[in-house]
Coordinates of C-alpha atoms in Angstrom, one line a residue:
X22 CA 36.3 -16.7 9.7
X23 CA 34.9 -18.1 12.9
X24 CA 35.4 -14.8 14.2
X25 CA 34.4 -15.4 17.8
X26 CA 32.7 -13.3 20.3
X27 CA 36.2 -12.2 21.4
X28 CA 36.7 -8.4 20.2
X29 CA 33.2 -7.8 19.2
X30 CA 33.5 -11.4 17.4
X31 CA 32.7 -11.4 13.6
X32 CA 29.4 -10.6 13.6
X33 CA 28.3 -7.9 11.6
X34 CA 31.0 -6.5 9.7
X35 CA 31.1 -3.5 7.3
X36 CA 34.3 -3.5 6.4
X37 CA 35.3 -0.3 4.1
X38 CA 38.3 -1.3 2.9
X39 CA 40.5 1.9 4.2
X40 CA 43.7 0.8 2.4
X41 CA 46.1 2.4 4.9
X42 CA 48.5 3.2 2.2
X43 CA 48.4 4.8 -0.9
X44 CA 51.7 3.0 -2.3
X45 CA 52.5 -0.7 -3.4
X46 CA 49.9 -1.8 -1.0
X47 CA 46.9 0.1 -2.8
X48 CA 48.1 -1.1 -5.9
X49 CA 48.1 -4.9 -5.1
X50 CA 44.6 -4.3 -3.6
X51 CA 43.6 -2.6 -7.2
X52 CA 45.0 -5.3 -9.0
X53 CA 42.8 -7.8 -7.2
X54 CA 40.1 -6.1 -6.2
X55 CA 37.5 -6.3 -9.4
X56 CA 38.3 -10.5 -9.3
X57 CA 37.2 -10.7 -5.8
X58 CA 34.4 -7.9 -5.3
X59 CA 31.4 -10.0 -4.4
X60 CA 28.9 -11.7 -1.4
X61 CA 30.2 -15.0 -0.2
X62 CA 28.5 -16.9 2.0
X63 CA 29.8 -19.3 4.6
X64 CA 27.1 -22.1 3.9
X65 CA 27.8 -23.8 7.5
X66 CA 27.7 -20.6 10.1
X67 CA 25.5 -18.2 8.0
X68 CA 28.3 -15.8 8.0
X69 CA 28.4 -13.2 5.0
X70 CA 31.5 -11.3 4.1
X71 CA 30.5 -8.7 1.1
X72 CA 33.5 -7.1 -1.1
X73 CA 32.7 -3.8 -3.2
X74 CA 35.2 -2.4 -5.4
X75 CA 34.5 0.9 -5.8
X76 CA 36.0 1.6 -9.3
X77 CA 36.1 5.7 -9.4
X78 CA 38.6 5.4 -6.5
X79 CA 40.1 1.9 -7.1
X80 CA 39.1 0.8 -2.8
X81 CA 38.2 -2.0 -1.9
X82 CA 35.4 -2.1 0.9
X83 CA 34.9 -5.1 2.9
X84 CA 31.7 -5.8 5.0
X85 CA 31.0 -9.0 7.6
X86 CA 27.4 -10.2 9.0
X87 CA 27.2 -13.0 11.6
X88 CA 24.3 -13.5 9.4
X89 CA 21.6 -11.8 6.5
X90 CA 19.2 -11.3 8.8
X91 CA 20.6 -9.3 11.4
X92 CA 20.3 -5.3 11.6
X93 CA 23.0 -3.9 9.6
X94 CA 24.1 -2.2 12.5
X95 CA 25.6 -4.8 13.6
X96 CA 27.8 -4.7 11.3
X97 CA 32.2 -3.9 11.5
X98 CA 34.8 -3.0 9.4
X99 CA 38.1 -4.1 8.1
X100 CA 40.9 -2.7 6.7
X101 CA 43.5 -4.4 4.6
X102 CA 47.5 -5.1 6.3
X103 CA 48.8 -7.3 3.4
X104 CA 47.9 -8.5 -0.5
X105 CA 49.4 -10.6 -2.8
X106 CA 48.1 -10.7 -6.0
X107 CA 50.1 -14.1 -7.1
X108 CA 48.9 -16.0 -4.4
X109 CA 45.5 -14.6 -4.2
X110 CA 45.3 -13.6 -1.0
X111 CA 44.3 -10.9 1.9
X112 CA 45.2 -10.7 5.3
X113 CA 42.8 -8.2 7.4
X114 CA 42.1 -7.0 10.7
X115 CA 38.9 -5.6 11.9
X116 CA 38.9 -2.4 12.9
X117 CA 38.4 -1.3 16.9
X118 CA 40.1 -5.2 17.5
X119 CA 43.2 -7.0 17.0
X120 CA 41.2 -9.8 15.7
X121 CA 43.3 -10.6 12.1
X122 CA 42.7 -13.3 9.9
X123 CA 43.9 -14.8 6.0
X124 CA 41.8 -14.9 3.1
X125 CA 42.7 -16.9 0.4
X126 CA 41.1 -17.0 -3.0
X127 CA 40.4 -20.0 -5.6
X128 CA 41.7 -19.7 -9.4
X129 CA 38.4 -18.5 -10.4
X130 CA 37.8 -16.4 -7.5
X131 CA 34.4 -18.4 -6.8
X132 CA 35.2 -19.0 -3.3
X133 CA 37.8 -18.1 -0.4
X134 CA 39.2 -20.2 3.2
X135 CA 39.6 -18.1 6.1
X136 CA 41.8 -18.8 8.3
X137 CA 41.0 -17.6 12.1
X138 CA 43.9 -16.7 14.6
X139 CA 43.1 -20.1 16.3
X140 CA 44.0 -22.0 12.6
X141 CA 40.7 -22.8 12.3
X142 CA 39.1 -22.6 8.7
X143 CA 36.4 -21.7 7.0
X144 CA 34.9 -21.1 3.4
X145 CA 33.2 -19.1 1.7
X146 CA 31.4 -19.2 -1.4
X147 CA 29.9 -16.6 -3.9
X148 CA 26.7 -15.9 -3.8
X149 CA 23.8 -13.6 -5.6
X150 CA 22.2 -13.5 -2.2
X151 CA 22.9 -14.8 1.3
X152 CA 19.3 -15.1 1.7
X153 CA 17.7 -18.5 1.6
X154 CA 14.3 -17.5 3.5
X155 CA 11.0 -17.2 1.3
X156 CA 9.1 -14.5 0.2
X157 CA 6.2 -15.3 3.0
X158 CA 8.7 -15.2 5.9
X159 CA 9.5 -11.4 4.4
X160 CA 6.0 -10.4 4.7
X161 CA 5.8 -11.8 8.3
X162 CA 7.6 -9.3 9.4
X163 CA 5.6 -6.6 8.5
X164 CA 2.9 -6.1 11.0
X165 CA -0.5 -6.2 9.9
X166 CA -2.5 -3.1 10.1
X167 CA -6.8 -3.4 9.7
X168 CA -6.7 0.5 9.0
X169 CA -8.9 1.5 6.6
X170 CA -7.7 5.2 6.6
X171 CA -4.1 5.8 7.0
X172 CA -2.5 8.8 7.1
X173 CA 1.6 8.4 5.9
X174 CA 2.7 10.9 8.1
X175 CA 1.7 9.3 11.1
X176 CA 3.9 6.0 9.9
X177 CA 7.4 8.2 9.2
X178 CA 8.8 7.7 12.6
X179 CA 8.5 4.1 12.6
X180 CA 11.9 2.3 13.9
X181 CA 12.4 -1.0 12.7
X182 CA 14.9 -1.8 10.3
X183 CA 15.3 -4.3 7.2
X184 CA 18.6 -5.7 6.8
X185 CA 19.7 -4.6 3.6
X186 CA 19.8 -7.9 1.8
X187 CA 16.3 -8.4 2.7
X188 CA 15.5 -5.4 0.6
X189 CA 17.7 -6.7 -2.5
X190 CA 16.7 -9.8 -3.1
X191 CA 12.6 -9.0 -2.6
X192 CA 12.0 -5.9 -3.2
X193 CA 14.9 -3.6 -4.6
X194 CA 15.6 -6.2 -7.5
X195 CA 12.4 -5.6 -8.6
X196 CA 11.1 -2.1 -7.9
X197 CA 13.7 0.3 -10.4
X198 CA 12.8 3.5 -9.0
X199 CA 13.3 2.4 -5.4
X200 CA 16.8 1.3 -6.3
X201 CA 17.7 4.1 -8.2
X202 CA 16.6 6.2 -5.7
X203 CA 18.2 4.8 -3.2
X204 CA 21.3 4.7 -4.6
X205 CA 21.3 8.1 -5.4
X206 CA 21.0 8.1 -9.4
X207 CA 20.2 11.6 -10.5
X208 CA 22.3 15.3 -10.8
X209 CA 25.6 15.0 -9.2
X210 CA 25.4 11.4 -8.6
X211 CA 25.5 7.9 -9.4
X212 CA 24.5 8.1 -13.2
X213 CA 27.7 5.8 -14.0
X214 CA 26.2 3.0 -12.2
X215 CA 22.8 2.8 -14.7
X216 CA 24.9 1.8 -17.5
X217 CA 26.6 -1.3 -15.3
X218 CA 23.8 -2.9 -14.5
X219 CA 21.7 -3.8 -11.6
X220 CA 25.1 -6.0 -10.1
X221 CA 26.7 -2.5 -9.5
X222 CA 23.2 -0.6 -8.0
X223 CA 23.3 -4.0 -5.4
X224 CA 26.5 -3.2 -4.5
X225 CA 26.1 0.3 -4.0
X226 CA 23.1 -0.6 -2.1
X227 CA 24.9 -2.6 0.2
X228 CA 27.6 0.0 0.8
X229 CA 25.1 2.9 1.4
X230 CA 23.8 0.6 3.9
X231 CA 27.1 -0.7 5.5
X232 CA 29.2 2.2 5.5
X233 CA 26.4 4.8 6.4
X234 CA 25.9 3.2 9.9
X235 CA 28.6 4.1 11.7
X236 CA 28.4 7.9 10.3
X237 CA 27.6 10.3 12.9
X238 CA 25.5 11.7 10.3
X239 CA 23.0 8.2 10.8
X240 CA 23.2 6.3 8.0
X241 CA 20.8 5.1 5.3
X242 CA 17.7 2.6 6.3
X243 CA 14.3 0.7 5.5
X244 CA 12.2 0.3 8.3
X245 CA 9.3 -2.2 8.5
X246 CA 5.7 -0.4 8.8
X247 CA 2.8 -2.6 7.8
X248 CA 1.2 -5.1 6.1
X249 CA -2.2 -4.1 5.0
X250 CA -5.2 -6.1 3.3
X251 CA -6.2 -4.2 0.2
X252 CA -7.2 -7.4 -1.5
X253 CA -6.8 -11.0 -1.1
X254 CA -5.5 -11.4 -4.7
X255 CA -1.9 -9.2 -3.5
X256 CA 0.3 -8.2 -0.8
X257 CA 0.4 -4.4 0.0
X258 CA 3.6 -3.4 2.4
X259 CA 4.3 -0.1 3.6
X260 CA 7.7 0.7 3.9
X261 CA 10.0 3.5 5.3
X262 CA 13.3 4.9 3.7
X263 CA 15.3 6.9 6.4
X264 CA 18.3 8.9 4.9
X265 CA 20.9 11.1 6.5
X266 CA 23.5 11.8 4.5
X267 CA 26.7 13.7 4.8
X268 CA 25.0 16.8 3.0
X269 CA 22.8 17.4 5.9
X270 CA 19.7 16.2 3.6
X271 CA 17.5 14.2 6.2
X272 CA 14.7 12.5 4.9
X273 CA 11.8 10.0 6.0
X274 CA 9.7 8.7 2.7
X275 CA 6.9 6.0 2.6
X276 CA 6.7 3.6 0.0
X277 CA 3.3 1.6 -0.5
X278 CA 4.3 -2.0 -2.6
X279 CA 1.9 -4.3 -4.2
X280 CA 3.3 -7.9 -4.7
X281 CA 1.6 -11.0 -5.9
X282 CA 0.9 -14.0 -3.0
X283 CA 4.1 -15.7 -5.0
X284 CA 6.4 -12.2 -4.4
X285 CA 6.2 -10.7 -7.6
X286 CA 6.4 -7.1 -7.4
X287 CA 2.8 -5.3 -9.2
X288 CA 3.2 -1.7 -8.6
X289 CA 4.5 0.9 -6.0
X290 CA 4.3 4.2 -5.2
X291 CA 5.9 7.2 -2.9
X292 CA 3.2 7.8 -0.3
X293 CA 4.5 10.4 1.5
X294 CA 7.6 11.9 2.8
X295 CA 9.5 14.5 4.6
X296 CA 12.8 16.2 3.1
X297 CA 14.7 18.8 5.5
X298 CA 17.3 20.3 3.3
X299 CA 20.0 22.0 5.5
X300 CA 20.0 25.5 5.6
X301 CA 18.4 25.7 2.1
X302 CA 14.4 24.5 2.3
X303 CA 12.0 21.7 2.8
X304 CA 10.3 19.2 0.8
X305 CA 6.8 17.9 2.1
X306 CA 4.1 15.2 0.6
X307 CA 1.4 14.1 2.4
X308 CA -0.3 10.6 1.3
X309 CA -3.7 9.8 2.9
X310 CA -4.4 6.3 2.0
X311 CA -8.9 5.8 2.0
X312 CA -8.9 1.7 0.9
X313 CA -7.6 1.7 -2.5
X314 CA -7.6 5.3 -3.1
X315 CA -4.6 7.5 -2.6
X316 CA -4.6 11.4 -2.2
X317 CA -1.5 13.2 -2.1
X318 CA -0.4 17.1 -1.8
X319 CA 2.7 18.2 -2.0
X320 CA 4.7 21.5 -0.7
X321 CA 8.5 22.7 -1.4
X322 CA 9.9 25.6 0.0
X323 CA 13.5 26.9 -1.1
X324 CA 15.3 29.3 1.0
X325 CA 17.3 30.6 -2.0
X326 CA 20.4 29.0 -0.4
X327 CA 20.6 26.4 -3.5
X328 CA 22.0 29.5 -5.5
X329 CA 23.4 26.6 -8.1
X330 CA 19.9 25.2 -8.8
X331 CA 17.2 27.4 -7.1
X332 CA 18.6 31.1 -6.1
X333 CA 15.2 32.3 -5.4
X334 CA 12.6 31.8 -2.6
X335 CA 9.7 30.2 -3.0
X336 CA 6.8 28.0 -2.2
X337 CA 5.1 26.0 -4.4
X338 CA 2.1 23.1 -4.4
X339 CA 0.8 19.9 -5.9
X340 CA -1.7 17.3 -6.0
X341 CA -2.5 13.8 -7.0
X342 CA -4.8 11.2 -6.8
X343 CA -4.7 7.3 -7.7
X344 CA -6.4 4.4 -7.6
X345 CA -5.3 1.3 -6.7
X346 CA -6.6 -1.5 -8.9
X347 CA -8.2 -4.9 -8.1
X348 CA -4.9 -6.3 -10.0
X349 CA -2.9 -4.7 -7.5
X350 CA -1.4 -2.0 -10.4
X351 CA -1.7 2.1 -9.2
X352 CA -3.4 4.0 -11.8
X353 CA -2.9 7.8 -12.1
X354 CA -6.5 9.9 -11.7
X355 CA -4.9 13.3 -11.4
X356 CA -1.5 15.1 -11.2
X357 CA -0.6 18.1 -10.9
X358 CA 1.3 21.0 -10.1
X359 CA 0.4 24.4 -10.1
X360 CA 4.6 25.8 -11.8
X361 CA 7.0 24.3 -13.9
X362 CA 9.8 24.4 -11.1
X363 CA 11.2 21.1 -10.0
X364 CA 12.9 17.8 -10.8
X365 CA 13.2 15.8 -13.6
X366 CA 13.8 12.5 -15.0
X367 CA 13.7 10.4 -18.5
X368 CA 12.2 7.1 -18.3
X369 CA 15.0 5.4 -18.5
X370 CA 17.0 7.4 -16.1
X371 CA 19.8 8.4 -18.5
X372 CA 19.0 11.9 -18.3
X373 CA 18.2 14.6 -15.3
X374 CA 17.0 18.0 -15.1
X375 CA 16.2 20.4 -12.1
X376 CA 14.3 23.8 -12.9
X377 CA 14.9 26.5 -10.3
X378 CA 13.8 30.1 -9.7
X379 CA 15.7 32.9 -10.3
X380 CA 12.9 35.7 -10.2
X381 CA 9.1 35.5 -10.9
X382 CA 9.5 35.9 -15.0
X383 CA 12.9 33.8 -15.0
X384 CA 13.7 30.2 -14.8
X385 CA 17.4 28.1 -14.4
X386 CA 17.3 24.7 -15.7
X387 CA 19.9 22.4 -14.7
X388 CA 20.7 19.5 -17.2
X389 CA 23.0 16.5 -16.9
X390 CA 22.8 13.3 -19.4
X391 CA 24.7 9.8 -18.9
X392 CA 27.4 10.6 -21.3
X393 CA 27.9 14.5 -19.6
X394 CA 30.6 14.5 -16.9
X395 CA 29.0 17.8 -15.3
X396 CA 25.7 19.1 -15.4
X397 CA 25.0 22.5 -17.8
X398 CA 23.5 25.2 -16.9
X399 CA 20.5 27.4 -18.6
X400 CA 18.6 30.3 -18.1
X401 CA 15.4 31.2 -19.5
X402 CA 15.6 33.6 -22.3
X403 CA 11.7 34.7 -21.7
X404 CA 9.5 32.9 -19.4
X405 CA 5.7 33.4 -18.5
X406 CA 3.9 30.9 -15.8
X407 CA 0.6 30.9 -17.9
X408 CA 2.2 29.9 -21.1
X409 CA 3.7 26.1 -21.9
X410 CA 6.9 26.5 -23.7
X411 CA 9.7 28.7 -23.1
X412 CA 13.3 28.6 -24.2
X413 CA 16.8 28.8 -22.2
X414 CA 20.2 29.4 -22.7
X415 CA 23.7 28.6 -21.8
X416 CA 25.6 31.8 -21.4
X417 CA 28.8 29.8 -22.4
X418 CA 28.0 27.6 -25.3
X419 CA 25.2 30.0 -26.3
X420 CA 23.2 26.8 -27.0
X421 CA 19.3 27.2 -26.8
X422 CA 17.0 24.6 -26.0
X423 CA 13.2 24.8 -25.9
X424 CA 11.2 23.1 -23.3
X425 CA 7.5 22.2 -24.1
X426 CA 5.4 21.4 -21.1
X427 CA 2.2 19.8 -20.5
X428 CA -1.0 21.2 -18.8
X429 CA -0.3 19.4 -15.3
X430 CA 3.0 20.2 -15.1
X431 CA 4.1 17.0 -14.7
X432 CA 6.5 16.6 -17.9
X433 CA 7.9 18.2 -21.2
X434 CA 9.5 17.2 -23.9
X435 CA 13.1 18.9 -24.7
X436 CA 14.2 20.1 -28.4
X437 CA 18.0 20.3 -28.8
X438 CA 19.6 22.3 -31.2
X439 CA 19.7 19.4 -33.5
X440 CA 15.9 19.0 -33.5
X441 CA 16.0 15.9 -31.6
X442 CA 13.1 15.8 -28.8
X443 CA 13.9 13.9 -25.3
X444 CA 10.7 13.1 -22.8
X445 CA 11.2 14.4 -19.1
X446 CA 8.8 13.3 -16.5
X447 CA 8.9 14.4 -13.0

């Protein structure tokens, strides 16, 4: 797939599989499509084509890099003219060219040959990552900040991007609540993809990050901010997570990462953001970094235009405070928030929960597990601010649940009607 500099050559290439029609083509596609999803690698040139089968729809997304390491801007896309499942093969042609060329897939779908328009050849082979630079050339490209004093907010604008299998391989694979919050795992999304494993949250990843850039809308990034010298026993990089999605939800959040010298991730922790929710409110945290201790306030504001999780208007405030350790781990001094109102989480992710306001004495909750297709929906039967446990109600089902929370606000513990307890943490 030598694709040349001819037609904006090969380099770079999200290709989201548009299958252009929904007949016998779209079903050959489906039939290979879970065999070949995958990154493969072109050992020789560096080249990466990625393939994501998206299941829920049954398309087949195909990306192309000139290399890893190269913005993921630059990548194209390609759409599918022919398949044949007996043979194994795809022809494609990338899209804004005429620039078409043959894959053909092994038995075991470990590796494929393209072949270019000039009959040259190429293969590729499947990889966990295209990435064969070291943990240490990662951190070099964070530049190193003496700051003893930082200030998040000042960092949010920063423009320079990671290539997104930079981020899987050293820091998404091992930071869970990055991933999952990158690839959108909570209400209304993504909550299939916990119980397939981290394979499927890569691949997700990947397409957030491919697909996304040639949105008008922006597109989904990590930006490089700073390498800082907390302690000589760790690495601590700042990062930035730029997202503008198709919802009109544009957000800027700082991530501070501790990693051992050898690139074992330690601890992280949201430093900061900034959350502009279209037409409907605002979502504000404010990190101030002081060495290794870590102050953070926090301010929502809801327009009342969220009428499906927060009909009301209102402000509301928080604070924290950590300590970062000489082991490089983030303890917790204080947290806390002064209502009940906000989102949700168990620990392990299978269940979510937003609570919004309807009027001063009267709460919604909003409650989606892993094995729920859509979330439910409660409203407090009774609800005080000063007091800790309230109950709610679905209209519907007439179900009550009872929600007991702790003194910071930070978590309750939910009683079903069964008498079984689940932990929420927010």
């Amino acid at each position: 797939m030598k694709i040349k500099r001819i037609h904006t050559n090969l380099i770079n290439l999200i290709l989201v599989l548009c299958i252009v029609s929904p007949g016998i083509l779209a079903q050959k596609v489906s039939l290979l499509g879970s065999k070949i999803a995958g990154t493969y690698l072109d050992h020789q040139s560096g080249e990466v084509v990625s393939l994501i089968w998206q299941e829920a729809s049954e398309d087949l997304s195909l990306f192309y890099k000139a290399n890893a390491y190269l913005s993921d801007r630059k990548v194209k896309e390609m759409k599918v003219l022919k398949s044949n499942q007996a043979k194994r093969t795809l022809k494609i042609k990338f899209s804004d060219s005429e620039y078409i060329c043959d894959f053909s897939f092994s038995a075991d779908f470990q590796t494929f040959v393209c072949q270019n328009p000039d009959k040259s050849k190429q293969l590729f082979k499947r990889v966990s990552s295209p990435v064969n630079k070291s943990f240490t050339y990662f951190v070099s490209k964070f530049p190193k900040d003496t700051s003893t004093k930082i200030d998040v907010t000042s960092r949010l604008k920063v423009k320079n991007p990671i290539p997104i299998e930079l981020m899987i391989k050293f820091v998404l694979s091992k930071y869970e609540d990055l991933l999952n919050a990158y690839v959108g795992i909570g209400l209304y999304g993504a909550l299939d993809l916990i119980s397939k494993g981290d394979g499927a949250k890569f691949d997700e990843a990947r397409y957030n990050a491919f697909s996304t850039v040639l949105s008008p809308m922006g597109g989904w990034e990590f930006h490089y901010v700073a390498q800082l010298n907390l302690s000589e026993n760790y690495h601590t990089l700042l990062l930035n997570l730029e997202k503008n999605t198709f919802e009109g939800v544009l957000g800027n959040s700082i991530y501070l990462v501790n990693f051992s010298k050898s690139g074992d991730f330690i601890d992280g922790i949201n430093l900061g953001y900034k959350k502009l929710y279209y037409k409907s409110g605002s979502d504000f945290k404010r990190g101030i970094l002081n060495k290794s201790e870590i102050l953070i306030t926090d301010k929502t504001v809801y327009d009342g235009l969220l009428s499906y999780l927060h009909p009301g208007q209102a402000t509301y405030f928080g604070h924290s405070k950590y300590k970062v350790l000489s082991n490089g781990k983030i303890k917790t001094i204080i947290r806390h928030y002064a209502r009940p109102e906000g989102m949700y989480r168990t620990k392990n992710y299978h269940g979510h929960c937003f609570i919004g306001n309807i009027k001063s004495n009267k709460l919604r909750v909003t409650l989606q597990f892993l094995e729920q297709e859509q979330p439910q929906y409660f409203e407090s039967v009774s609800f005080y601010p000063g007091k800790k446990t309230f109950w709610v109600k679905n209209d519907e089902t007439k179900k009550v649940l009872k929600l007991q929370f702790n003194d910071s606000n930070t978590g309750f513990i939910l009683t079903q009607t069964n008498g079984k307890t689940v932990t929420f943490i927010r």
